[in-house]
């Protein structure tokens, strides 16, 4: 019973872990976890959270026939309006709510109000009336003759000229504005249209995202069937979140399986006994399961980056199995009975393997200092995984291995390369070659500089997702959100927040030369306070006094003034009515609320979307600060700066802590200054070559793969420690013969863990795999090159000192 106690403990822990994972662990598509938790990253997380994780939903409708595209777009909008989980849908937007031309000022931004003021000058009146006459003489003029009788100067169209954006990338075609305030989202001469819809629920809740996406696809299915020559592609925050979660789940499962297979192949080739897999892989899986359960208790939801932990833990965790099983076979070869061999294997390997696991765990744990929550999760999960898989293997593998190795043990094999390596390390040329090997990457880095950061170091939106490709196509067709900023105004009172956002919009609108795009709630639904202020500006123009000028201009352009009494009436008594579009129960109001207004806790947020002209960013920042000092600028376009700041803040701390923890672990394990220095030299060699290789091959780092560099210190140092530990009592030749194959196996299985990440579709995780794979292989080479050379020279020096005597 005592011998079976470890298995009983393992079974109980496994059952409990499985229950915790089923009850608590969820895949989290929240991109907020990938953002820094301070500065603009924190503001962007607030925006993502408050606005439901994305912008409006879009359906991109394309086809060869403009007429079929129009019909499909209208039918798609109608189908979506009756769709569960969709608040409303539109294929056009109608801004403004009054037919009274005297209220045009209420809907006009600063530039439009200047145009309205100018239109009331006598000469401008004549010019606009000439255009009105041309319209009345054109075909189809009867449809709007009554409107022109009310508004011969066409003042109502002025506030809406150029107001053709709503969602990010959703612009309307100039030709589509048949009447003031109405717009269709048309591009490519009618071959492409957009349908906008406002989804319900939170895009960042996986259940919501999948429910909305499934519902939208179901509602669009009849439209697709009726228009086989037209494509309808869905994108937006919910579609992207659902596809991201599916991709993350696939990456988690596939990378874990690939890591297990690669590690199994390496393990089987090392021992040439497939049965050995039965002793190592089950406890390795148990340790990984335990880690996920503990992580579930701590986090409940796994972010995109943290899903890489399974593959990494499997690859690094096999290291313990390699050493334990090698010790078991070695004990059997010495004639110990299976049970005694199991006990001996556990006794002799417990300390070095646990020290190695704790060292790797410490390196991963240093990621907990990151200001990015996803990296904190990754560090904690991998640290737990390294330790718990080592414990699981130590508890279970000797017992299973003793049962498997009841027969004659295999003969020990001494690979030919170990002797050749020792002879090379002992030659007089070895120190020279090693010195040159140290100098080469130093010279390369001095000449070319450090590895470069990617131009866009935030790799949080996987390029392979179909909804993201659709969004990119929409932006290409309709213009949109490239380099877009989000300016947030926050206030406990919604009306005050809207008024502040309107003032901000007006200020930015006065500097058209600095703006590539400006999109705000003011365009479609100015607040009541804003409308009142603008109407006071209108009253200062004294419209009643302009009636004689209009009468004279009509007479001079050949019109009969008596037929325009309706126009004279509103000019004589201009209205002061205001109308809040946002409060109306209309489809347009639903879309506007989804796009521009959100509540976060006890505060209201109103968003304004700004895209400065290149080179004018500093000027626009100053304008925003002057217009509203309380406004916060954020957005994915600005996140590179925030992430660079986070890296500057985090990476030195993480690297320093990882290095100190690894040095402490090496000191505790080796306890000799000379051996610690040799192991440290191999790490320095490794890091230099990794940095140089990244620079030479033009690999650009982003915010997530760069943090693999300090982790490499912990996951590669154990190879050096095992060589040094054995060489202390048996010499470097025997250490290479005995530990060399195990060191190669452990390094290769660790590399397999990172290599498994290359199958991930998530770019950030795949890039982490590339850097980790290169680093581990270089670290393995460093252990086999640096340690034998320096240890041999140390032994020769100590031997010469002993020969000379005191």
PDB file of C-alpha atoms in Angstrom, residues 172-379:
ATOM      1  CA  UNK A 172     -21.132  56.107 -48.436  1.00  0.00           C
ATOM      2  CA  UNK A 173     -20.849  56.851 -52.099  1.00  0.00           C
ATOM      3  CA  UNK A 174     -21.287  60.507 -53.117  1.00  0.00           C
ATOM      4  CA  UNK A 175     -23.883  59.541 -55.716  1.00  0.00           C
ATOM      5  CA  UNK A 176     -25.982  57.726 -53.119  1.00  0.00           C
ATOM      6  CA  UNK A 177     -27.102  60.884 -51.312  1.00  0.00           C
ATOM      7  CA  UNK A 178     -30.330  61.413 -53.169  1.00  0.00           C
ATOM      8  CA  UNK A 179     -31.761  63.574 -50.417  1.00  0.00           C
ATOM      9  CA  UNK A 180     -30.270  65.482 -47.489  1.00  0.00           C
ATOM     10  CA  UNK A 181     -29.313  63.209 -44.636  1.00  0.00           C
ATOM     11  CA  UNK A 182     -29.741  59.877 -46.454  1.00  0.00           C
ATOM     12  CA  UNK A 183     -26.804  57.700 -47.443  1.00  0.00           C
ATOM     13  CA  UNK A 184     -26.119  54.280 -48.883  1.00  0.00           C
ATOM     14  CA  UNK A 185     -22.868  52.445 -48.249  1.00  0.00           C
ATOM     15  CA  UNK A 186     -21.724  51.837 -51.812  1.00  0.00           C
ATOM     16  CA  UNK A 187     -18.306  51.360 -53.426  1.00  0.00           C
ATOM     17  CA  UNK A 188     -16.704  50.034 -56.599  1.00  0.00           C
ATOM     18  CA  UNK A 189     -19.395  51.528 -58.838  1.00  0.00           C
ATOM     19  CA  UNK A 190     -22.113  49.581 -57.068  1.00  0.00           C
ATOM     20  CA  UNK A 191     -20.314  46.235 -57.090  1.00  0.00           C
ATOM     21  CA  UNK A 192     -19.840  46.438 -53.305  1.00  0.00           C
ATOM     22  CA  UNK A 193     -22.183  47.512 -50.527  1.00  0.00           C
ATOM     23  CA  UNK A 194     -22.223  47.330 -46.760  1.00  0.00           C
ATOM     24  CA  UNK A 195     -25.005  46.374 -44.405  1.00  0.00           C
ATOM     25  CA  UNK A 196     -24.487  47.575 -40.835  1.00  0.00           C
ATOM     26  CA  UNK A 197     -26.006  45.861 -37.815  1.00  0.00           C
ATOM     27  CA  UNK A 198     -25.860  46.430 -34.070  1.00  0.00           C
ATOM     28  CA  UNK A 199     -25.436  43.116 -32.220  1.00  0.00           C
ATOM     29  CA  UNK A 200     -26.603  42.423 -28.699  1.00  0.00           C
ATOM     30  CA  UNK A 201     -24.384  41.110 -25.935  1.00  0.00           C
ATOM     31  CA  UNK A 202     -20.667  41.228 -25.312  1.00  0.00           C
ATOM     32  CA  UNK A 203     -18.327  40.176 -28.090  1.00  0.00           C
ATOM     33  CA  UNK A 204     -15.770  39.255 -25.441  1.00  0.00           C
ATOM     34  CA  UNK A 205     -18.046  36.643 -23.905  1.00  0.00           C
ATOM     35  CA  UNK A 206     -17.533  33.523 -25.950  1.00  0.00           C
ATOM     36  CA  UNK A 207     -21.136  32.354 -25.624  1.00  0.00           C
ATOM     37  CA  UNK A 208     -22.466  35.733 -26.801  1.00  0.00           C
ATOM     38  CA  UNK A 209     -20.056  35.939 -29.723  1.00  0.00           C
ATOM     39  CA  UNK A 210     -20.904  32.448 -30.984  1.00  0.00           C
ATOM     40  CA  UNK A 211     -24.652  32.918 -30.497  1.00  0.00           C
ATOM     41  CA  UNK A 212     -24.676  36.192 -32.439  1.00  0.00           C
ATOM     42  CA  UNK A 213     -22.460  34.852 -35.218  1.00  0.00           C
ATOM     43  CA  UNK A 214     -24.563  31.689 -35.612  1.00  0.00           C
ATOM     44  CA  UNK A 215     -27.771  33.690 -35.594  1.00  0.00           C
ATOM     45  CA  UNK A 216     -26.516  36.144 -38.234  1.00  0.00           C
ATOM     46  CA  UNK A 217     -25.294  33.342 -40.485  1.00  0.00           C
ATOM     47  CA  UNK A 218     -28.629  31.552 -40.147  1.00  0.00           C
ATOM     48  CA  UNK A 219     -30.582  34.685 -41.064  1.00  0.00           C
ATOM     49  CA  UNK A 220     -28.368  35.398 -44.069  1.00  0.00           C
ATOM     50  CA  UNK A 221     -28.625  31.850 -45.436  1.00  0.00           C
ATOM     51  CA  UNK A 222     -31.897  32.478 -47.391  1.00  0.00           C
ATOM     52  CA  UNK A 223     -30.432  35.661 -48.887  1.00  0.00           C
ATOM     53  CA  UNK A 224     -27.354  33.742 -50.033  1.00  0.00           C
ATOM     54  CA  UNK A 225     -29.567  31.068 -51.584  1.00  0.00           C
ATOM     55  CA  UNK A 226     -31.634  33.666 -53.440  1.00  0.00           C
ATOM     56  CA  UNK A 227     -28.530  35.459 -54.787  1.00  0.00           C
ATOM     57  CA  UNK A 228     -26.023  32.799 -55.789  1.00  0.00           C
ATOM     58  CA  UNK A 229     -23.967  35.335 -57.792  1.00  0.00           C
ATOM     59  CA  UNK A 230     -23.486  37.588 -54.752  1.00  0.00           C
ATOM     60  CA  UNK A 231     -21.236  37.002 -51.743  1.00  0.00           C
ATOM     61  CA  UNK A 232     -22.181  38.095 -48.232  1.00  0.00           C
ATOM     62  CA  UNK A 233     -19.270  38.055 -45.777  1.00  0.00           C
ATOM     63  CA  UNK A 234     -19.770  38.911 -42.108  1.00  0.00           C
ATOM     64  CA  UNK A 235     -17.258  40.769 -39.972  1.00  0.00           C
ATOM     65  CA  UNK A 236     -17.172  42.912 -36.845  1.00  0.00           C
ATOM     66  CA  UNK A 237     -16.245  42.450 -33.215  1.00  0.00           C
ATOM     67  CA  UNK A 238     -18.510  39.463 -32.553  1.00  0.00           C
ATOM     68  CA  UNK A 239     -17.533  37.526 -35.670  1.00  0.00           C
ATOM     69  CA  UNK A 240     -13.855  38.191 -35.000  1.00  0.00           C
ATOM     70  CA  UNK A 241     -14.172  37.167 -31.336  1.00  0.00           C
ATOM     71  CA  UNK A 242     -15.979  33.919 -32.195  1.00  0.00           C
ATOM     72  CA  UNK A 243     -13.441  33.028 -34.875  1.00  0.00           C
ATOM     73  CA  UNK A 244     -10.592  33.947 -32.519  1.00  0.00           C
ATOM     74  CA  UNK A 245     -11.910  31.686 -29.773  1.00  0.00           C
ATOM     75  CA  UNK A 246     -12.338  28.797 -32.208  1.00  0.00           C
ATOM     76  CA  UNK A 247      -8.809  29.336 -33.502  1.00  0.00           C
ATOM     77  CA  UNK A 248      -7.385  29.513 -29.976  1.00  0.00           C
ATOM     78  CA  UNK A 249      -9.123  26.271 -29.015  1.00  0.00           C
ATOM     79  CA  UNK A 250      -7.785  24.605 -32.148  1.00  0.00           C
ATOM     80  CA  UNK A 251      -4.283  25.966 -31.488  1.00  0.00           C
ATOM     81  CA  UNK A 252      -4.391  24.776 -27.881  1.00  0.00           C
ATOM     82  CA  UNK A 253      -5.429  21.266 -28.851  1.00  0.00           C
ATOM     83  CA  UNK A 254      -3.253  20.902 -31.940  1.00  0.00           C
ATOM     84  CA  UNK A 255      -0.071  22.357 -30.444  1.00  0.00           C
ATOM     85  CA  UNK A 256      -0.498  20.159 -27.361  1.00  0.00           C
ATOM     86  CA  UNK A 257      -0.899  17.033 -29.492  1.00  0.00           C
ATOM     87  CA  UNK A 258       2.006  17.956 -31.781  1.00  0.00           C
ATOM     88  CA  UNK A 259       4.204  18.700 -28.769  1.00  0.00           C
ATOM     89  CA  UNK A 260       3.304  15.343 -27.226  1.00  0.00           C
ATOM     90  CA  UNK A 261       4.038  13.498 -30.491  1.00  0.00           C
ATOM     91  CA  UNK A 262       7.355  15.239 -31.104  1.00  0.00           C
ATOM     92  CA  UNK A 263       8.462  14.717 -27.511  1.00  0.00           C
ATOM     93  CA  UNK A 264       7.411  11.062 -27.738  1.00  0.00           C
ATOM     94  CA  UNK A 265       9.468  10.528 -30.889  1.00  0.00           C
ATOM     95  CA  UNK A 266      12.539  12.077 -29.279  1.00  0.00           C
ATOM     96  CA  UNK A 267      12.016  10.072 -26.098  1.00  0.00           C
ATOM     97  CA  UNK A 268      11.564   6.788 -28.008  1.00  0.00           C
ATOM     98  CA  UNK A 269      14.671   7.419 -30.098  1.00  0.00           C
ATOM     99  CA  UNK A 270      16.661   8.214 -26.949  1.00  0.00           C
ATOM    100  CA  UNK A 271      15.875   4.942 -25.157  1.00  0.00           C
ATOM    101  CA  UNK A 272      14.973   2.851 -28.218  1.00  0.00           C
ATOM    102  CA  UNK A 273      12.130   1.395 -26.147  1.00  0.00           C
ATOM    103  CA  UNK A 274       8.578   2.397 -26.994  1.00  0.00           C
ATOM    104  CA  UNK A 275       7.446   0.989 -23.669  1.00  0.00           C
ATOM    105  CA  UNK A 276       9.254   3.868 -21.961  1.00  0.00           C
ATOM    106  CA  UNK A 277       6.554   6.194 -23.292  1.00  0.00           C
ATOM    107  CA  UNK A 278       4.000   4.399 -21.116  1.00  0.00           C
ATOM    108  CA  UNK A 279       5.980   5.384 -18.047  1.00  0.00           C
ATOM    109  CA  UNK A 280       6.484   9.063 -18.925  1.00  0.00           C
ATOM    110  CA  UNK A 281       3.615  10.338 -21.080  1.00  0.00           C
ATOM    111  CA  UNK A 282       0.718   9.547 -18.679  1.00  0.00           C
ATOM    112  CA  UNK A 283       2.270  11.378 -15.703  1.00  0.00           C
ATOM    113  CA  UNK A 284       3.311  14.186 -18.039  1.00  0.00           C
ATOM    114  CA  UNK A 285      -0.299  14.540 -19.140  1.00  0.00           C
ATOM    115  CA  UNK A 286      -1.378  14.408 -15.494  1.00  0.00           C
ATOM    116  CA  UNK A 287       1.018  17.190 -14.542  1.00  0.00           C
ATOM    117  CA  UNK A 288      -0.235  19.322 -17.411  1.00  0.00           C
ATOM    118  CA  UNK A 289      -3.817  18.623 -16.343  1.00  0.00           C
ATOM    119  CA  UNK A 290      -3.005  19.605 -12.757  1.00  0.00           C
ATOM    120  CA  UNK A 291      -1.398  22.822 -14.004  1.00  0.00           C
ATOM    121  CA  UNK A 292      -4.449  23.743 -16.057  1.00  0.00           C
ATOM    122  CA  UNK A 293      -6.671  23.084 -13.027  1.00  0.00           C
ATOM    123  CA  UNK A 294      -4.599  25.278 -10.713  1.00  0.00           C
ATOM    124  CA  UNK A 295      -4.530  27.923 -13.451  1.00  0.00           C
ATOM    125  CA  UNK A 296      -8.304  27.622 -13.711  1.00  0.00           C
ATOM    126  CA  UNK A 297      -8.650  28.358 -10.017  1.00  0.00           C
ATOM    127  CA  UNK A 298      -6.439  31.407 -10.431  1.00  0.00           C
ATOM    128  CA  UNK A 299      -7.707  32.795 -13.749  1.00  0.00           C
ATOM    129  CA  UNK A 300     -10.893  30.935 -14.865  1.00  0.00           C
ATOM    130  CA  UNK A 301     -10.372  32.214 -18.455  1.00  0.00           C
ATOM    131  CA  UNK A 302      -7.254  31.545 -20.518  1.00  0.00           C
ATOM    132  CA  UNK A 303      -6.098  34.327 -22.829  1.00  0.00           C
ATOM    133  CA  UNK A 304      -4.870  33.791 -26.376  1.00  0.00           C
ATOM    134  CA  UNK A 305      -1.163  33.840 -25.499  1.00  0.00           C
ATOM    135  CA  UNK A 306      -1.477  31.674 -22.394  1.00  0.00           C
ATOM    136  CA  UNK A 307      -2.897  28.813 -24.444  1.00  0.00           C
ATOM    137  CA  UNK A 308       0.685  28.147 -25.569  1.00  0.00           C
ATOM    138  CA  UNK A 309       1.516  26.778 -22.137  1.00  0.00           C
ATOM    139  CA  UNK A 310       0.436  23.178 -22.874  1.00  0.00           C
ATOM    140  CA  UNK A 311       2.897  22.717 -25.734  1.00  0.00           C
ATOM    141  CA  UNK A 312       5.734  24.388 -23.839  1.00  0.00           C
ATOM    142  CA  UNK A 313       5.088  22.458 -20.619  1.00  0.00           C
ATOM    143  CA  UNK A 314       4.977  19.138 -22.471  1.00  0.00           C
ATOM    144  CA  UNK A 315       8.261  19.859 -24.226  1.00  0.00           C
ATOM    145  CA  UNK A 316      10.109  21.025 -21.138  1.00  0.00           C
ATOM    146  CA  UNK A 317       8.410  18.552 -18.818  1.00  0.00           C
ATOM    147  CA  UNK A 318       9.720  15.513 -20.712  1.00  0.00           C
ATOM    148  CA  UNK A 319      13.181  16.505 -19.436  1.00  0.00           C
ATOM    149  CA  UNK A 320      12.351  15.074 -16.033  1.00  0.00           C
ATOM    150  CA  UNK A 321      11.143  11.835 -17.607  1.00  0.00           C
ATOM    151  CA  UNK A 322      14.369  11.455 -19.570  1.00  0.00           C
ATOM    152  CA  UNK A 323      16.533  11.682 -16.439  1.00  0.00           C
ATOM    153  CA  UNK A 324      14.263   9.539 -14.258  1.00  0.00           C
ATOM    154  CA  UNK A 325      13.958   6.731 -16.792  1.00  0.00           C
ATOM    155  CA  UNK A 326      17.677   6.831 -17.567  1.00  0.00           C
ATOM    156  CA  UNK A 327      18.385   6.469 -13.832  1.00  0.00           C
ATOM    157  CA  UNK A 328      15.928   3.554 -13.620  1.00  0.00           C
ATOM    158  CA  UNK A 329      17.632   1.699 -16.473  1.00  0.00           C
ATOM    159  CA  UNK A 330      21.046   2.429 -14.989  1.00  0.00           C
ATOM    160  CA  UNK A 331      19.930   0.957 -11.643  1.00  0.00           C
ATOM    161  CA  UNK A 332      18.576  -2.155 -13.369  1.00  0.00           C
ATOM    162  CA  UNK A 333      21.874  -2.616 -15.192  1.00  0.00           C
ATOM    163  CA  UNK A 334      23.636  -2.557 -11.825  1.00  0.00           C
ATOM    164  CA  UNK A 335      21.516  -5.553 -10.798  1.00  0.00           C
ATOM    165  CA  UNK A 336      18.886  -3.873  -8.634  1.00  0.00           C
ATOM    166  CA  UNK A 337      15.434  -5.415  -8.548  1.00  0.00           C
ATOM    167  CA  UNK A 338      12.664  -3.461 -10.288  1.00  0.00           C
ATOM    168  CA  UNK A 339      11.179  -2.020  -7.070  1.00  0.00           C
ATOM    169  CA  UNK A 340      14.611  -1.172  -5.688  1.00  0.00           C
ATOM    170  CA  UNK A 341      15.595   0.354  -9.043  1.00  0.00           C
ATOM    171  CA  UNK A 342      12.479   2.534  -8.957  1.00  0.00           C
ATOM    172  CA  UNK A 343      13.315   3.722  -5.458  1.00  0.00           C
ATOM    173  CA  UNK A 344      16.930   4.400  -6.471  1.00  0.00           C
ATOM    174  CA  UNK A 345      15.853   6.325  -9.567  1.00  0.00           C
ATOM    175  CA  UNK A 346      13.536   8.527  -7.517  1.00  0.00           C
ATOM    176  CA  UNK A 347      16.196   9.074  -4.842  1.00  0.00           C
ATOM    177  CA  UNK A 348      19.031  10.003  -7.188  1.00  0.00           C
ATOM    178  CA  UNK A 349      17.034  12.191  -9.572  1.00  0.00           C
ATOM    179  CA  UNK A 350      14.619  13.942  -7.208  1.00  0.00           C
ATOM    180  CA  UNK A 351      16.944  16.752  -6.191  1.00  0.00           C
ATOM    181  CA  UNK A 352      18.533  17.619  -9.581  1.00  0.00           C
ATOM    182  CA  UNK A 353      15.284  17.304 -11.530  1.00  0.00           C
ATOM    183  CA  UNK A 354      13.285  19.338  -9.037  1.00  0.00           C
ATOM    184  CA  UNK A 355      16.016  21.983  -8.959  1.00  0.00           C
ATOM    185  CA  UNK A 356      15.958  22.072 -12.769  1.00  0.00           C
ATOM    186  CA  UNK A 357      12.145  22.283 -12.750  1.00  0.00           C
ATOM    187  CA  UNK A 358      12.180  25.055 -10.155  1.00  0.00           C
ATOM    188  CA  UNK A 359      14.792  26.908 -12.189  1.00  0.00           C
ATOM    189  CA  UNK A 360      12.630  26.765 -15.310  1.00  0.00           C
ATOM    190  CA  UNK A 361       9.577  27.650 -13.220  1.00  0.00           C
ATOM    191  CA  UNK A 362      11.392  30.662 -11.795  1.00  0.00           C
ATOM    192  CA  UNK A 363      12.255  31.894 -15.270  1.00  0.00           C
ATOM    193  CA  UNK A 364       8.657  31.524 -16.410  1.00  0.00           C
ATOM    194  CA  UNK A 365       7.428  33.013 -13.167  1.00  0.00           C
ATOM    195  CA  UNK A 366       9.392  36.184 -13.895  1.00  0.00           C
ATOM    196  CA  UNK A 367       6.793  36.899 -16.604  1.00  0.00           C
ATOM    197  CA  UNK A 368       4.436  37.634 -13.724  1.00  0.00           C
ATOM    198  CA  UNK A 369       6.175  41.023 -13.550  1.00  0.00           C
ATOM    199  CA  UNK A 370       4.858  41.927 -16.997  1.00  0.00           C
ATOM    200  CA  UNK A 371       2.238  44.652 -17.305  1.00  0.00           C
ATOM    201  CA  UNK A 372       0.425  42.492 -19.890  1.00  0.00           C
ATOM    202  CA  UNK A 373      -2.087  40.156 -18.267  1.00  0.00           C
ATOM    203  CA  UNK A 374      -1.759  37.453 -20.931  1.00  0.00           C
ATOM    204  CA  UNK A 375       1.981  37.194 -20.321  1.00  0.00           C
ATOM    205  CA  UNK A 376       1.387  37.071 -16.576  1.00  0.00           C
ATOM    206  CA  UNK A 377      -0.950  34.129 -17.155  1.00  0.00           C
ATOM    207  CA  UNK A 378       1.519  32.416 -19.462  1.00  0.00           C
ATOM    208  CA  UNK A 379       4.303  32.777 -16.920  1.00  0.00           C
TER     209      UNK A 379
END
